[in-house]
mmCIF file of C-alpha atoms and ligand atoms in Angstrom:
data_model
loop_
_atom_site.group_PDB
_atom_site.id
_atom_site.type_symbol
_atom_site.label_atom_id
_atom_site.label_comp_id
_atom_site.label_asym_id
_atom_site.label_seq_id
_atom_site.Cartn_x
_atom_site.Cartn_y
_atom_site.Cartn_z
ATOM 1 C CA MET C 1 -38.501 106.217 -93.970
ATOM 2 C CA TYR C 2 -37.066 102.082 -93.838
ATOM 3 C CA VAL C 3 -33.455 102.138 -94.754
ATOM 4 C CA THR C 4 -33.273 98.511 -93.697
ATOM 5 C CA ILE C 5 -34.845 95.715 -95.027
ATOM 6 C CA SER C 6 -35.293 94.988 -90.775
ATOM 7 C CA ASP C 7 -37.150 97.965 -90.447
ATOM 8 C CA PHE C 8 -39.924 97.134 -92.808
ATOM 9 C CA ILE C 9 -40.126 93.765 -91.922
ATOM 10 C CA LYS C 10 -40.227 94.856 -87.182
ATOM 11 C CA GLU C 11 -42.842 96.854 -88.431
ATOM 12 C CA TRP C 12 -44.359 94.680 -90.360
ATOM 13 C CA ASN C 13 -44.822 92.515 -88.076
ATOM 14 C CA LYS C 14 -45.673 94.246 -85.429
ATOM 15 C CA GLU C 15 -49.144 96.286 -87.517
ATOM 16 C CA ALA C 16 -49.754 92.619 -88.360
ATOM 17 C CA ILE C 17 -50.305 91.213 -85.070
ATOM 18 C CA LEU C 18 -52.402 94.771 -84.586
ATOM 19 C CA THR C 19 -54.035 93.280 -87.742
ATOM 20 C CA GLN C 20 -54.216 89.493 -86.139
ATOM 21 C CA GLN C 21 -56.220 90.729 -83.718
ATOM 22 C CA VAL C 22 -58.638 92.976 -84.803
ATOM 23 C CA LEU C 23 -59.661 89.810 -87.604
ATOM 24 C CA ASP C 24 -58.946 87.104 -83.886
ATOM 25 C CA GLY C 25 -62.444 89.452 -82.569
ATOM 26 C CA LEU C 26 -65.491 88.274 -85.247
ATOM 27 C CA THR C 27 -67.953 86.830 -86.157
ATOM 28 C CA ASN C 28 -68.927 84.454 -89.087
ATOM 29 C CA ASP C 29 -72.086 86.995 -88.582
ATOM 30 C CA SER C 30 -69.538 90.518 -88.966
ATOM 31 C CA LEU C 31 -68.656 89.544 -92.595
ATOM 32 C CA LYS C 32 -72.044 90.812 -93.349
ATOM 33 C CA GLN C 33 -71.747 93.570 -91.239
ATOM 34 C CA GLN C 34 -72.324 96.424 -94.703
ATOM 35 C CA VAL C 35 -71.324 100.010 -94.393
ATOM 36 C CA TYR C 36 -75.104 100.698 -96.627
ATOM 37 C CA PRO C 37 -76.604 98.179 -98.651
ATOM 38 C CA GLU C 38 -74.687 98.625 -101.324
ATOM 39 C CA GLY C 39 -71.584 99.186 -100.173
ATOM 40 C CA ARG C 40 -68.918 96.304 -99.386
ATOM 41 C CA THR C 41 -69.238 93.902 -96.584
ATOM 42 C CA LEU C 42 -66.766 92.995 -92.887
ATOM 43 C CA GLY C 43 -65.973 90.574 -95.111
ATOM 44 C CA ARG C 44 -65.161 91.558 -98.870
ATOM 45 C CA ILE C 45 -62.589 94.495 -96.870
ATOM 46 C CA LEU C 46 -60.650 91.877 -95.119
ATOM 47 C CA TRP C 47 -59.958 89.617 -97.728
ATOM 48 C CA HIS C 48 -59.814 92.818 -100.301
ATOM 49 C CA PHE C 49 -56.484 93.938 -98.246
ATOM 50 C CA THR C 50 -55.409 90.071 -97.820
ATOM 51 C CA THR C 51 -55.764 88.906 -100.838
ATOM 52 C CA ASN C 52 -54.082 92.217 -101.815
ATOM 53 C CA ILE C 53 -50.992 91.672 -100.244
ATOM 54 C CA PRO C 54 -49.728 89.365 -102.845
ATOM 55 C CA ASN C 55 -50.919 91.255 -105.509
ATOM 56 C CA TYR C 56 -49.048 93.933 -104.507
ATOM 57 C CA LEU C 57 -45.493 93.064 -104.242
ATOM 58 C CA ASN C 58 -46.125 90.966 -107.854
ATOM 59 C CA LYS C 59 -46.801 94.163 -108.873
ATOM 60 C CA PHE C 60 -43.494 96.457 -107.897
ATOM 61 C CA GLY C 61 -41.253 93.161 -108.436
ATOM 62 C CA VAL C 62 -40.864 90.753 -104.608
ATOM 63 C CA GLU C 63 -42.260 87.398 -106.236
ATOM 64 C CA MET C 64 -45.161 86.123 -104.218
ATOM 65 C CA GLU C 65 -48.087 83.575 -105.062
ATOM 66 C CA ASN C 66 -51.281 85.258 -105.318
ATOM 67 C CA LEU C 67 -53.514 83.732 -103.703
ATOM 68 C CA GLU C 68 -56.879 80.523 -105.586
ATOM 69 C CA ASN C 69 -59.360 82.076 -104.658
ATOM 70 C CA ALA C 70 -59.831 84.895 -104.635
ATOM 71 C CA GLU C 71 -62.747 86.361 -105.470
ATOM 72 C CA ASN C 72 -64.069 84.600 -103.462
ATOM 73 C CA VAL C 73 -64.601 85.564 -99.734
ATOM 74 C CA PRO C 74 -64.485 83.337 -97.393
ATOM 75 C CA ALA C 75 -67.588 82.385 -94.951
ATOM 76 C CA THR C 76 -65.914 81.612 -92.398
ATOM 77 C CA SER C 77 -63.684 84.646 -90.275
ATOM 78 C CA LYS C 78 -61.324 82.197 -88.984
ATOM 79 C CA GLU C 79 -60.484 81.024 -92.657
ATOM 80 C CA ILE C 80 -59.078 85.562 -93.495
ATOM 81 C CA ALA C 81 -58.158 85.087 -89.626
ATOM 82 C CA GLU C 82 -55.914 81.841 -90.444
ATOM 83 C CA THR C 83 -55.003 83.369 -94.712
ATOM 84 C CA PHE C 84 -53.680 86.591 -92.932
ATOM 85 C CA LYS C 85 -51.923 85.123 -90.823
ATOM 86 C CA ARG C 86 -50.006 82.716 -93.970
ATOM 87 C CA VAL C 87 -49.690 85.609 -96.443
ATOM 88 C CA SER C 88 -48.143 88.375 -94.125
ATOM 89 C CA ALA C 89 -45.863 85.701 -92.793
ATOM 90 C CA GLN C 90 -45.091 84.793 -96.875
ATOM 91 C CA ALA C 91 -44.371 88.636 -97.591
ATOM 92 C CA ALA C 92 -42.126 88.989 -95.207
ATOM 93 C CA GLU C 93 -39.816 86.289 -96.367
ATOM 94 C CA ALA C 94 -40.219 87.194 -99.825
ATOM 95 C CA ILE C 95 -38.878 90.139 -99.589
ATOM 96 C CA GLU C 96 -36.511 89.552 -97.277
ATOM 97 C CA GLN C 97 -35.126 87.276 -100.225
ATOM 98 C CA HIS C 98 -36.091 89.297 -103.424
ATOM 99 C CA TRP C 99 -34.261 92.499 -102.000
ATOM 100 C CA THR C 100 -31.685 93.776 -99.763
ATOM 101 C CA ASP C 101 -31.477 97.494 -97.896
ATOM 102 C CA ASP C 102 -30.394 98.563 -101.221
ATOM 103 C CA SER C 103 -33.024 97.609 -103.189
ATOM 104 C CA LEU C 104 -34.926 100.711 -100.695
ATOM 105 C CA LYS C 105 -33.670 103.745 -102.523
ATOM 106 C CA GLN C 106 -34.406 102.321 -105.471
ATOM 107 C CA ILE C 107 -36.828 104.676 -107.709
ATOM 108 C CA GLN C 108 -39.834 102.843 -109.719
ATOM 109 C CA ILE C 109 -43.400 104.206 -110.958
ATOM 110 C CA ALA C 110 -45.747 103.382 -108.624
ATOM 111 C CA PHE C 111 -49.181 104.812 -109.419
ATOM 112 C CA GLY C 112 -47.991 107.353 -111.520
ATOM 113 C CA ARG C 113 -45.102 108.875 -109.731
ATOM 114 C CA LYS C 114 -41.547 108.323 -108.589
ATOM 115 C CA GLU C 115 -41.467 106.375 -105.696
ATOM 116 C CA THR C 116 -38.734 104.662 -103.948
ATOM 117 C CA ASN C 117 -39.465 101.116 -102.979
ATOM 118 C CA ALA C 118 -39.376 101.738 -99.925
ATOM 119 C CA SER C 119 -42.176 103.976 -99.967
ATOM 120 C CA ILE C 120 -43.375 101.539 -102.573
ATOM 121 C CA LEU C 121 -43.332 99.255 -98.865
ATOM 122 C CA MET C 122 -44.216 101.182 -96.311
ATOM 123 C CA GLY C 123 -48.148 102.024 -98.692
ATOM 124 C CA LEU C 124 -48.620 98.374 -98.028
ATOM 125 C CA ILE C 125 -49.212 98.812 -94.649
ATOM 126 C CA LYS C 126 -51.063 101.955 -95.304
ATOM 127 C CA HIS C 127 -53.062 100.067 -97.675
ATOM 128 C CA ILE C 128 -54.183 97.574 -94.641
ATOM 129 C CA VAL C 129 -54.071 100.270 -91.778
ATOM 130 C CA HIS C 130 -56.055 102.386 -94.090
ATOM 131 C CA HIS C 131 -59.107 99.294 -94.262
ATOM 132 C CA ARG C 132 -58.602 98.034 -90.630
ATOM 133 C CA GLY C 133 -60.046 101.812 -89.068
ATOM 134 C CA GLN C 134 -62.706 100.894 -92.202
ATOM 135 C CA ALA C 135 -63.428 97.643 -90.185
ATOM 136 C CA THR C 136 -63.632 98.538 -87.305
ATOM 137 C CA ILE C 137 -66.278 100.557 -87.661
ATOM 138 C CA LEU C 138 -67.957 98.384 -89.131
ATOM 139 C CA ILE C 139 -67.101 96.104 -86.299
ATOM 140 C CA ARG C 140 -69.081 97.986 -84.166
ATOM 141 C CA GLN C 141 -71.796 98.812 -86.183
ATOM 142 C CA ALA C 142 -72.258 94.893 -86.031
ATOM 143 C CA GLY C 143 -72.129 95.002 -82.186
ATOM 144 C CA LEU C 144 -68.522 93.233 -80.945
ATOM 145 C CA LYS C 145 -65.506 95.045 -79.079
ATOM 146 C CA PRO C 146 -63.327 96.275 -81.837
ATOM 147 C CA PHE C 147 -59.482 95.399 -80.541
ATOM 148 C CA GLY C 148 -58.453 98.323 -79.558
ATOM 149 C CA VAL C 149 -55.353 99.320 -82.141
ATOM 150 C CA TYR C 150 -53.785 102.085 -81.908
ATOM 151 C CA GLY C 151 -55.872 102.941 -78.326
ATOM 152 C CA PRO C 152 -58.592 101.019 -76.708
ATOM 153 C CA PRO C 153 -62.479 100.810 -77.416
ATOM 154 C CA LYS C 154 -64.576 103.086 -74.999
ATOM 155 C CA GLU C 155 -65.437 99.966 -72.745
ATOM 156 C CA ASP C 156 -61.986 99.537 -71.703
ATOM 157 C CA TRP C 157 -61.615 103.414 -70.393
ATOM 158 C CA ILE C 158 -62.873 102.528 -66.921
ATOM 159 C CA HIS C 159 -59.755 100.660 -66.922
ATOM 160 C CA LEU C 160 -57.286 103.211 -67.685
ATOM 161 C CA GLY C 161 -58.474 105.362 -64.316
ATOM 162 C CA MET C 162 -60.886 107.140 -66.293
ATOM 163 C CA ASP C 163 -64.944 107.878 -66.696
ATOM 164 C CA ASN C 164 -65.112 108.872 -70.353
ATOM 165 C CA PRO C 165 -62.403 108.956 -73.782
ATOM 166 C CA PRO C 166 -60.880 112.849 -74.047
ATOM 167 C CA LEU C 167 -62.542 114.774 -76.509
HETATM 168 NI NI1 NI L 201 -57.925 98.786 -100.827
#
């Protein structure tokens, strides 16, 4: 758990770089990929976790500007990637401005439970990681090679001197 704001910001920035690499590998066409016919598109999932960042932080007392046009999924992967980059940098600034290390120990009600602000911030990272995992599958279904977030995609196992991923 995060004890200092700087611990959190380090993790936040590390995860943001990984997410950025996933976003940078997309094509505009891939944004239309769906899990099933009525399911959310890849673009919708990516836009959801991006626009959720300011909503989530505002809800818990870290003020930052909400995104305009949050309902409209951009048509280009470049716009999603650039927006994510800007919003995650703004989020880090807003957290540093509004909260101190002591704020992390304070408790508020989140999703019906008592949570520390440290755990609320961890929840924001987990939300992105959760949807980023979903996105990776849709990226594969769209015919692209997904960026290896925590480990290499199957195409790159060979470069590690292994013929196949471990079972
Ligand atoms: Ni969600």
